[in-house]
Coordinates of C-alpha atoms and ligand atoms in Angstrom, one line a residue:
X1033 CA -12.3 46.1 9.2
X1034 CA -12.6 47.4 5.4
X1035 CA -10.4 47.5 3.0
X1036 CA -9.1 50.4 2.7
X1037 CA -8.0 50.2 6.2
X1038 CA -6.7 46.7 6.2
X1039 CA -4.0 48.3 3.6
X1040 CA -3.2 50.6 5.4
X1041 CA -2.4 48.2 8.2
X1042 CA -0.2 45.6 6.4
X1043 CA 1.5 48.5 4.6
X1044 CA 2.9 49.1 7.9
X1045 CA 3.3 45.8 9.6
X1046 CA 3.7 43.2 6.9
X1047 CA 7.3 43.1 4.8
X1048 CA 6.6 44.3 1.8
X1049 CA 6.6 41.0 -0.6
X1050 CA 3.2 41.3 -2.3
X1051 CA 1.7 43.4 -4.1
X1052 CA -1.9 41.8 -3.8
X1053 CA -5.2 42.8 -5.8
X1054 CA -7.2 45.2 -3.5
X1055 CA -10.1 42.4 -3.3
X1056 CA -10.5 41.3 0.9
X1057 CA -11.9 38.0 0.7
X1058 CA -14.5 36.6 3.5
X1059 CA -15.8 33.6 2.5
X1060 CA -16.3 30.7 -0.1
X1061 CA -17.9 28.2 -1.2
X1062 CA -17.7 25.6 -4.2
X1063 CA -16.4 27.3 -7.0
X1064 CA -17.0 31.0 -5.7
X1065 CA -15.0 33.5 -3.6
X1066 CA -17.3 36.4 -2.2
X1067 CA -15.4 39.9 -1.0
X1068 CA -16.0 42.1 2.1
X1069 CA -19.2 44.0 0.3
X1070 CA -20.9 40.3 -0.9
X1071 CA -19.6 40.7 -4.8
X1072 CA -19.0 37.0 -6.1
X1073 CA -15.9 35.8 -7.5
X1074 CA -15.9 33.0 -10.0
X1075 CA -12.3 31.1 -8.6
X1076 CA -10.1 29.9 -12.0
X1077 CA -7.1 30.2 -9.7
X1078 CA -7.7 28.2 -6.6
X1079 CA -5.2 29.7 -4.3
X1080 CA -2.4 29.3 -6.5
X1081 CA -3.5 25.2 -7.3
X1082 CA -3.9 24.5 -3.8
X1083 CA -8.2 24.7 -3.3
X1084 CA -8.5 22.2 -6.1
X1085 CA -11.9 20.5 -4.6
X1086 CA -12.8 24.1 -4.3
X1087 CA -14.2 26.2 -1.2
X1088 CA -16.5 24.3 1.9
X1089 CA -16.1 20.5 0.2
X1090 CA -18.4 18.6 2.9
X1091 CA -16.1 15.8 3.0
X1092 CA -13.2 18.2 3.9
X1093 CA -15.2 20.0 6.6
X1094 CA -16.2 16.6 8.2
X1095 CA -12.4 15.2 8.4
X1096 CA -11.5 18.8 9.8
X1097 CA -14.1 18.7 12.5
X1098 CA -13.5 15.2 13.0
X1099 CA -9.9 15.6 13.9
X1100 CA -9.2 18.8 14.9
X1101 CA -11.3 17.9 18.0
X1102 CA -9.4 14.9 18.2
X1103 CA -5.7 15.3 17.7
X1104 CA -3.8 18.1 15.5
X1105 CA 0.2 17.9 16.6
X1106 CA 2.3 15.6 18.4
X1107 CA 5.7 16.1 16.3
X1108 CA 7.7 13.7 13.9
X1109 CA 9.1 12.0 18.1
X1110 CA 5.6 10.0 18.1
X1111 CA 3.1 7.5 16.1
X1112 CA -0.2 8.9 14.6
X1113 CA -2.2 7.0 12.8
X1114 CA -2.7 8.9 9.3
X1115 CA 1.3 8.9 8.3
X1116 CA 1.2 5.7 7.2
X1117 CA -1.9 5.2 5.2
X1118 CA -1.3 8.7 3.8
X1119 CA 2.2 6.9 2.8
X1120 CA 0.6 3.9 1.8
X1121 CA -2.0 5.8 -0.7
X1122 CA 0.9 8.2 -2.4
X1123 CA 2.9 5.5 -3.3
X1124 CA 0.5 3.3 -4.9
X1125 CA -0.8 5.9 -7.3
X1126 CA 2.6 7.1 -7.9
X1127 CA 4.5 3.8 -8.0
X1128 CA 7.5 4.7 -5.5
X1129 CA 7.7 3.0 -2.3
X1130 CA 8.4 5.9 0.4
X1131 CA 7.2 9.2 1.5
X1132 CA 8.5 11.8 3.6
X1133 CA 5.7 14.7 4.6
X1134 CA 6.6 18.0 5.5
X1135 CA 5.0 22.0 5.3
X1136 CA 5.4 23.1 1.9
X1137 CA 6.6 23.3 -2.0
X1138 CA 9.8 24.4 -1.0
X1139 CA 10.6 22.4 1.9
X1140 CA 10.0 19.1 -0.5
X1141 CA 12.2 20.4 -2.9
X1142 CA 14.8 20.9 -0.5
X1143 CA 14.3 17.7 0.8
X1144 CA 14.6 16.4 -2.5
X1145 CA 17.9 18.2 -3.2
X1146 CA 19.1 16.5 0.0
X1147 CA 18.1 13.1 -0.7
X1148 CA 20.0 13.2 -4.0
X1149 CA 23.3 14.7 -2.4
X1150 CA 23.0 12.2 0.5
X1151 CA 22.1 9.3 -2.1
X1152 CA 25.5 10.2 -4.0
X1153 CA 27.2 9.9 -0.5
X1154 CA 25.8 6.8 0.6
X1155 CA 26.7 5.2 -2.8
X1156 CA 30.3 6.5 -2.8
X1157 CA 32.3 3.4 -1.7
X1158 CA 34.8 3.2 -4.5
X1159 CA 37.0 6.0 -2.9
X1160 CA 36.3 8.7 -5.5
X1161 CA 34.6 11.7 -5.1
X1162 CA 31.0 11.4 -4.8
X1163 CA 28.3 12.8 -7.7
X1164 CA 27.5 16.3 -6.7
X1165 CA 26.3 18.5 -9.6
X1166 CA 23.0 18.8 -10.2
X1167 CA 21.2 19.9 -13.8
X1168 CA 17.9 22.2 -13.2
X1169 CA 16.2 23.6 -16.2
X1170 CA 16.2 27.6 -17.7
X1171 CA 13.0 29.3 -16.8
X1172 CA 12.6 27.1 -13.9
X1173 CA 10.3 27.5 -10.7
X1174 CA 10.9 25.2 -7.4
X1175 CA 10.1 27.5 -4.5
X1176 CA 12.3 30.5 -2.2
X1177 CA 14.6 28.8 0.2
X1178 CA 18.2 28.6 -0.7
X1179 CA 18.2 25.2 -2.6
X1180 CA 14.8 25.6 -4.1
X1181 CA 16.1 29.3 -5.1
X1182 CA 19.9 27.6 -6.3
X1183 CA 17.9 25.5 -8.9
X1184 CA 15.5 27.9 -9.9
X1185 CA 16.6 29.3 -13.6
X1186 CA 14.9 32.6 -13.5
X1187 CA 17.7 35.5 -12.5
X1188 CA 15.1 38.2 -10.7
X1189 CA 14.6 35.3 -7.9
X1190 CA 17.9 34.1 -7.8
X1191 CA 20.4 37.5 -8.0
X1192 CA 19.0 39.7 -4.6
X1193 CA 20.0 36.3 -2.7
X1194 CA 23.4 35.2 -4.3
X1195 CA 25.5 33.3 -3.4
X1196 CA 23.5 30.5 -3.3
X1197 CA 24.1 26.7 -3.2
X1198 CA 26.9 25.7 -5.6
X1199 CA 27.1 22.9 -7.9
X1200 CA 24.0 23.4 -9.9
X1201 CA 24.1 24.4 -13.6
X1202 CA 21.2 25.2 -15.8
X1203 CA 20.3 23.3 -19.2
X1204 CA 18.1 25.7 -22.0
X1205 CA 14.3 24.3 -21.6
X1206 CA 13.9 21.5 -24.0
X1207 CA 17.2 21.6 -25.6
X1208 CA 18.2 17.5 -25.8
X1209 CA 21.8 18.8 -26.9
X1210 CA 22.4 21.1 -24.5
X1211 CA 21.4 18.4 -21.6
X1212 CA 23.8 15.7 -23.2
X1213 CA 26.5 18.3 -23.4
X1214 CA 26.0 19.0 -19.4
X1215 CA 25.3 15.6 -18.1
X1216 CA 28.4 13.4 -17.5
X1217 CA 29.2 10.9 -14.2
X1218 CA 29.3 14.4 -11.5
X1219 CA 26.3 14.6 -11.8
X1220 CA 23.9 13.5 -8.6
X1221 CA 20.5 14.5 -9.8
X1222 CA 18.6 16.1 -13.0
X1223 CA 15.6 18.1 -11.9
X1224 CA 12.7 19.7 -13.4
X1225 CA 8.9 20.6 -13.1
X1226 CA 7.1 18.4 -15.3
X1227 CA 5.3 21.2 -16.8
X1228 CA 6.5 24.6 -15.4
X1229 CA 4.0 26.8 -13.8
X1230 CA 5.8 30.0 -12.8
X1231 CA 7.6 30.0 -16.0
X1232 CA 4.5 29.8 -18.3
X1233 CA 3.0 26.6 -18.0
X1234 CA 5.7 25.0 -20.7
X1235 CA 5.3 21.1 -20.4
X1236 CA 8.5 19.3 -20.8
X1237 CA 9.0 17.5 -24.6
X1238 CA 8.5 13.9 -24.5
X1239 CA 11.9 13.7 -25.9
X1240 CA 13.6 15.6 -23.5
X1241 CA 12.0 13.9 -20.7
X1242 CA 13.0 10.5 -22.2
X1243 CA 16.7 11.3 -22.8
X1244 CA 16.5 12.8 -19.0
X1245 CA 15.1 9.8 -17.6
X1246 CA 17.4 7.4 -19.2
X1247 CA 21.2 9.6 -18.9
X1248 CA 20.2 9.4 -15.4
X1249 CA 19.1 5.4 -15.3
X1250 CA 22.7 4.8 -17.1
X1251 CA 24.6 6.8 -14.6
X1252 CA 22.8 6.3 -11.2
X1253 CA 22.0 9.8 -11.2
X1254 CA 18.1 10.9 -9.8
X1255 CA 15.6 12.1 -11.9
X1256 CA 13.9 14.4 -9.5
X1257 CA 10.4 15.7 -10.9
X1258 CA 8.8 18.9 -9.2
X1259 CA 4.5 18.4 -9.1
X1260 CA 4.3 20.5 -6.6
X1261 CA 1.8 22.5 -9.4
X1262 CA 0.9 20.0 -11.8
X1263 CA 0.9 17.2 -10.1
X1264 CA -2.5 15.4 -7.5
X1265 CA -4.6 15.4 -10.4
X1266 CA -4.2 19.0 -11.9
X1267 CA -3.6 17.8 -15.6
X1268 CA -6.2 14.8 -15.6
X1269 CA -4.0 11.8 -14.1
X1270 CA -2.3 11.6 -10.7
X1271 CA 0.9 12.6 -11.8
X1272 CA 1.7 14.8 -14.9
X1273 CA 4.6 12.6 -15.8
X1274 CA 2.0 9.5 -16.0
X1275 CA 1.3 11.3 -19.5
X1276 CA 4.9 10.9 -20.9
X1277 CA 5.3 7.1 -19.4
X1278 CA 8.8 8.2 -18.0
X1279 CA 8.9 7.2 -13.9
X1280 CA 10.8 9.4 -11.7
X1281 CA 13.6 8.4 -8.8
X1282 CA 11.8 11.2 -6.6
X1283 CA 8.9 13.5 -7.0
X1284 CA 7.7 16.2 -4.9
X1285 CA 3.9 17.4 -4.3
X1286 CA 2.7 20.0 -2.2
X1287 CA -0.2 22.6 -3.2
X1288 CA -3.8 21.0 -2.9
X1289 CA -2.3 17.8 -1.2
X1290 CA -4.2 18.9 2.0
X1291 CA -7.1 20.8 0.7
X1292 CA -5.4 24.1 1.7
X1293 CA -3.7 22.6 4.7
X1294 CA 0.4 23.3 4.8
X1295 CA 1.4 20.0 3.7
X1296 CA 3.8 18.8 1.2
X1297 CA 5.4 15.4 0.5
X1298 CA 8.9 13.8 -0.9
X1299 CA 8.2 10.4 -2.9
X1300 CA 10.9 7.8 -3.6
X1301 CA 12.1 4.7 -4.1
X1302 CA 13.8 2.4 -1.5
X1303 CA 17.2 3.0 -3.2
X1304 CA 17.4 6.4 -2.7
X1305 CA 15.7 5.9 1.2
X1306 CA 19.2 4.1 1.6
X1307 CA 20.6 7.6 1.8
X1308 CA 18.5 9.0 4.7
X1309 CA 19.2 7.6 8.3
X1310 CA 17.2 9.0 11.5
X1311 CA 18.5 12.8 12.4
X1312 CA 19.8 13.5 8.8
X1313 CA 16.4 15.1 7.8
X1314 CA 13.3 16.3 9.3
X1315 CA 10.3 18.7 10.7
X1316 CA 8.7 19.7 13.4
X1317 CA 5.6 20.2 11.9
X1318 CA 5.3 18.1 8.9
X1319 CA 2.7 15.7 8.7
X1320 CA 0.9 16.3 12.0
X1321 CA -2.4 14.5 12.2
X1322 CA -4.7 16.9 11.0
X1323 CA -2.9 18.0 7.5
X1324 CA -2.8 13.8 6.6
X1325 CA -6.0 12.8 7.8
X1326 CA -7.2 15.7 5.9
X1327 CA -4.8 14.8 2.5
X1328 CA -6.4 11.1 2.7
X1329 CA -9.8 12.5 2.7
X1330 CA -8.3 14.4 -0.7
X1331 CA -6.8 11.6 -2.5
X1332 CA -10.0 9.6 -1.4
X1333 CA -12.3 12.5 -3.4
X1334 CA -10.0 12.8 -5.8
X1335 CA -10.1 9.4 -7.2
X1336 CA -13.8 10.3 -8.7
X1337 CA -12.9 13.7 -10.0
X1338 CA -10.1 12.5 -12.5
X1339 CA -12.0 12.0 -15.1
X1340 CA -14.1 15.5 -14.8
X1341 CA -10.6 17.5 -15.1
X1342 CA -9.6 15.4 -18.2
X1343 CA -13.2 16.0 -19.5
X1344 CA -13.8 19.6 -18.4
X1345 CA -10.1 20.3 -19.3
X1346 CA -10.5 19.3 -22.9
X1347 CA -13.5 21.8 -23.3
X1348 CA -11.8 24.7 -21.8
X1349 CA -8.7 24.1 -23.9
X1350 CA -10.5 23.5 -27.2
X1351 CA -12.3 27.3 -25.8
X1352 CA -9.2 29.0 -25.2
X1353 CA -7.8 27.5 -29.2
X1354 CA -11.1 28.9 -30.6
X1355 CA -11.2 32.5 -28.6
X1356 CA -7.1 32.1 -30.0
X1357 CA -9.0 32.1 -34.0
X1358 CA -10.4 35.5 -32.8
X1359 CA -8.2 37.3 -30.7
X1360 CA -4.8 37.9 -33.0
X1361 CA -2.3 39.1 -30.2
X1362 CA -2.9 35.1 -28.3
X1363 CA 0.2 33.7 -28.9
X1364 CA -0.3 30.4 -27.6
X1365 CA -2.9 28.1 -25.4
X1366 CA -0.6 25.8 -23.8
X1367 CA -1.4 23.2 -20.8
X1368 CA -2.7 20.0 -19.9
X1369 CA -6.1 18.9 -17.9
X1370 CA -7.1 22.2 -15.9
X1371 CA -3.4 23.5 -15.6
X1372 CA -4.0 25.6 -18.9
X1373 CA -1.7 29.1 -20.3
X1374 CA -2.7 31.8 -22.6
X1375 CA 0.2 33.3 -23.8
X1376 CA -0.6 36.9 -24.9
X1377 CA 1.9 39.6 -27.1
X1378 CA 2.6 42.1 -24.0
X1379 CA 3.0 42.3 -19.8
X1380 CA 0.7 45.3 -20.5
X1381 CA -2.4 43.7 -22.1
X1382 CA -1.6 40.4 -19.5
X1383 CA -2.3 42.5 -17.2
X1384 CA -5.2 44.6 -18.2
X1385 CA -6.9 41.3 -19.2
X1386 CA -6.0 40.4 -15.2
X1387 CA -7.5 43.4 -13.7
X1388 CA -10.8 43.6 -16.1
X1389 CA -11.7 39.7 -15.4
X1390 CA -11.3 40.7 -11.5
X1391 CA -13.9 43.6 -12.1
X1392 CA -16.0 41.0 -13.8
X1393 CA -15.5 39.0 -10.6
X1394 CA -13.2 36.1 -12.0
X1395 CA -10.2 35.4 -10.6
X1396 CA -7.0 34.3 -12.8
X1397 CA -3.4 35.0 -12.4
X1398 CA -0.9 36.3 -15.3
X1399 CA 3.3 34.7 -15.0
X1400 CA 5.8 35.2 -17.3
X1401 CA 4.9 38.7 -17.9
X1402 CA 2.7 37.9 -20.3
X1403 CA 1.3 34.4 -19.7
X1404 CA -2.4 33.7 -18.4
X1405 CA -2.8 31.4 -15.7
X1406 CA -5.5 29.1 -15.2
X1407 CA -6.0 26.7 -12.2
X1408 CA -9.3 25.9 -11.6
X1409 CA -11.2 23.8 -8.5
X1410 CA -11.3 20.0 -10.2
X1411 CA -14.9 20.7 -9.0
X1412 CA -15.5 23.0 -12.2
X1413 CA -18.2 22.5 -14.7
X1414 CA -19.3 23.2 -18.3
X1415 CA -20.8 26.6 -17.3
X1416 CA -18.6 27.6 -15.6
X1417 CA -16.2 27.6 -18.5
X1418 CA -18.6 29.3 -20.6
X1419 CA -18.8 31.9 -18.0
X1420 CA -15.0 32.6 -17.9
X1421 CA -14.6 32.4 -22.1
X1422 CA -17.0 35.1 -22.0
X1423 CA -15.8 37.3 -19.8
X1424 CA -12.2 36.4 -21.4
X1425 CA -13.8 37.4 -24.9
X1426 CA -14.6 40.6 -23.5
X1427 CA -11.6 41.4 -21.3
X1428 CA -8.8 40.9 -24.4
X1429 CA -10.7 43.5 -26.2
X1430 CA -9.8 46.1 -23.0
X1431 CA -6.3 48.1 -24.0
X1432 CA -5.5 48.9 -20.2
X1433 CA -7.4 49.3 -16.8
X1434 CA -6.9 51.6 -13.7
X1435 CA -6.9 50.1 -10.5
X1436 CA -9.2 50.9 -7.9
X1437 CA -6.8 51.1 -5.3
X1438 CA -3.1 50.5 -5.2
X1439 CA -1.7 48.7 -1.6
X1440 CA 0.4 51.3 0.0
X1441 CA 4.1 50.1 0.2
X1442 CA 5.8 53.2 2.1
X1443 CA 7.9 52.3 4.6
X1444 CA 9.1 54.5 7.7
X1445 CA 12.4 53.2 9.0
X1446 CA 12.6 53.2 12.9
X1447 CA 15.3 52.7 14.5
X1448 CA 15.9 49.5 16.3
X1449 CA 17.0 51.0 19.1
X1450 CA 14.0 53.3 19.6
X1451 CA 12.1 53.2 23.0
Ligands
PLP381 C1 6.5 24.0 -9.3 C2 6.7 24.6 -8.0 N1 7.6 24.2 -7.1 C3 7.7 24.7 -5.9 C4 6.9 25.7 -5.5 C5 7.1 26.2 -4.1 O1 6.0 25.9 -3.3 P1 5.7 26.6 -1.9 O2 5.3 28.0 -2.3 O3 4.6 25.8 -1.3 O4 6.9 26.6 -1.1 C6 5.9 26.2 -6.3 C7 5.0 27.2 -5.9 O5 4.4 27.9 -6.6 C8 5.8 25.6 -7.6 O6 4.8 26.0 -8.4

């Protein structure tokens, strides 16, 4: 199968919800991506944050091997043996107490969203009307299901699907007055990404993350923090909140969790767990044997690679500032650890500098229009940065870029009825 061909193909049997670079990927390894016709790719994206110990880790493959032959599936009815100290290992580097595993991003933020609605229920035994509201932030990114979508502050993925879940209402990023203004005693849950990745990598002020934490300490409201992106060691520490000392009521991870493995995961305290009761939540294929024996294997090598994204991440940030001295139209370097943002003056250039790094054969990604994406492997070295500032040094100068090829997204409409 080539490429061209392979477009063609999913141009007429896939929906038509990507538009993806015309690079067909074959194999990796480490840091590197190779294509169809053996040209190597320098990875600074890692499948969106999820291949953060990079392509072919040896201890990966061996927990892979090792259980797949063993046991992959016996649904959320049965025991395994990896639930537990998967559990066990979450909570004690993010100090909650419980864990509930299921597929993905968005299935942990729903589950999230539930936990706080159910929580509010649960704790409603004075005869009024239980806390319901819930304050997400503008600019906002938790995933596309209905809930994850209902709290996600950015119109073009919320208006195609309205109506969606009431009872949310969205406070201006960062704006302290605006969030006391909102918050009063209906409200069940304030919820935010810690630093938002689909909205620009934009950490969260201290401040606001302070007055967030202690409205909802006051009130009994949960602080719910999304680290489905920046969270598993992606800015240095476990948990990008570790950096503001605030602690969360629930927090959701999902992306590298399981080394590219669906899994995500729900962490909370025992007071909010008093809200759940058997049958009011669950999956079929969450946290099957295979994805958690796999995720401990991750937290195991993660524990040693902490110290080389806080390390390595200091260097390519204190890159990015100095190619920002040179390049005028880089409006901001933004980020922490290896979850890093280049924010440049126009969609246009964003995405020139996209397509001419790909031709150099280094991956990134652009958001926000006009915003740079970097997620490396946590597996990155020195060089390696070198070898992206370079090429980035070279791709700003670049006005625009024409695409090799363009996917094909034509559609002929058959009827259903159609023999
Ligand atoms: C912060 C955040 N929350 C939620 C999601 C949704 O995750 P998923 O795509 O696994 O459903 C994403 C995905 O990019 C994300 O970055």
């Amino acid at each position: 199968m080539n490429l061209p061909t392979l477009i063609r193909s999913e141009a007429r049997l896939l929906l038509p919800t990507y538009e993806r670079q015309p690079v067909f990927f074959t194999r990796g390894r480490g840091v590197y991506l190779w294509d169809a016709k053996s040209k190597r790719y320098l990875d600074f994206l890692s499948g969106i944050g999820v291949n953060a110990l990079g392509y072919g880790h040896p201890a990966i493959q061996a927990t892979l091997k090792r259980q797949a032959a063993r046991l992959i599936h016996v649904s959320n009815l049965f025991f395994h043996e990896f639930q537990a100290e998967l559990a066990q290992r979450l909570t004690k580097i993010s100090g909650m107490d419980r864990a509930f595993f299921c597929n993905s991003g968005t299935e942990a933020w729903e589950g999230a969203l539930k936990l706080a609605r159910a929580l509010a229920r649960a704790e409603n035994n004075n005869g009024h009307k239980a806390k319901w509201r819930i304050l997400a932030l503008e600019n906002s990114f938790h995933g596309r299901t209905f809930g994850s979508l209902a709290t996600t502050g950015q119109a073009k993925y919320r208006h195609p699907f309205a109506p969606l879940v009431p009872g949310v209402n969205f406070v201006a990023f960062n704006d302290l007055e605006d969030l006391r203004r909102q918050f009063d005693s209906s409200v069940c849950a304030v919820c935010l990404e810690t630093i938002q990745g689909e909205g620009g990598i934009r950490p969260v002020s201290q401040e606001f993350l302070q007055l967030a934490g202690e409205l909802t300490a006051r009130s009994g409201a949960l602080l719910i923090l999304d680290e489905i992106q920046c969270g598993l060691g992606r800015t240095g520490r476990y948990f990008a909140y570790e950096h503001y000392g605030v602690m969360p009521d629930v927090v959701t991870v999902a992306k590298p969790l399981a080394a590219g493995l669906p899994l995500g995961a729900i962490l909370t305290t025992n007071r909010v767990a008093r809200g759940m009761h058997p049958g009011l939540h669950g999956t079929t294929f969450g946290g099957g044997p295979l994805s958690c024996a796999v995720a401990i294997t991750f937290l195991e090598v993660l524990d040693d690679l902490l110290e080389n994204v806080q390390q390595i991440g200091e260097y390519f940030r204190a890159q990015l500032q100095m190619l920002a001295t040179k390049h005028t139209f880089i409006r901001d370097v933004r980020g922490l650890g290896l979850m890093l943002g280049v924010e440049l003056d126009s969609p246009d250039r964003a995405k020139a500098v996209v397509q001419n790094l790909l031709q150099q054969g280094i991956i990134i990604n652009r958001t926000h229009e006009t915003v740079l994406r970097f997620l490396p492997p946590y597996t990155i070295e020195q060089k390696h940065v070198d070898e992206l500032i370079g090429a980035l040094d070279k791709a700003l100068l670049v006005k625009s870029v024409k695409l090799p090829i363009r996917p094909i997204i034509g559609h002929k409409l058959v009827a259903r009825s159609q023999p």
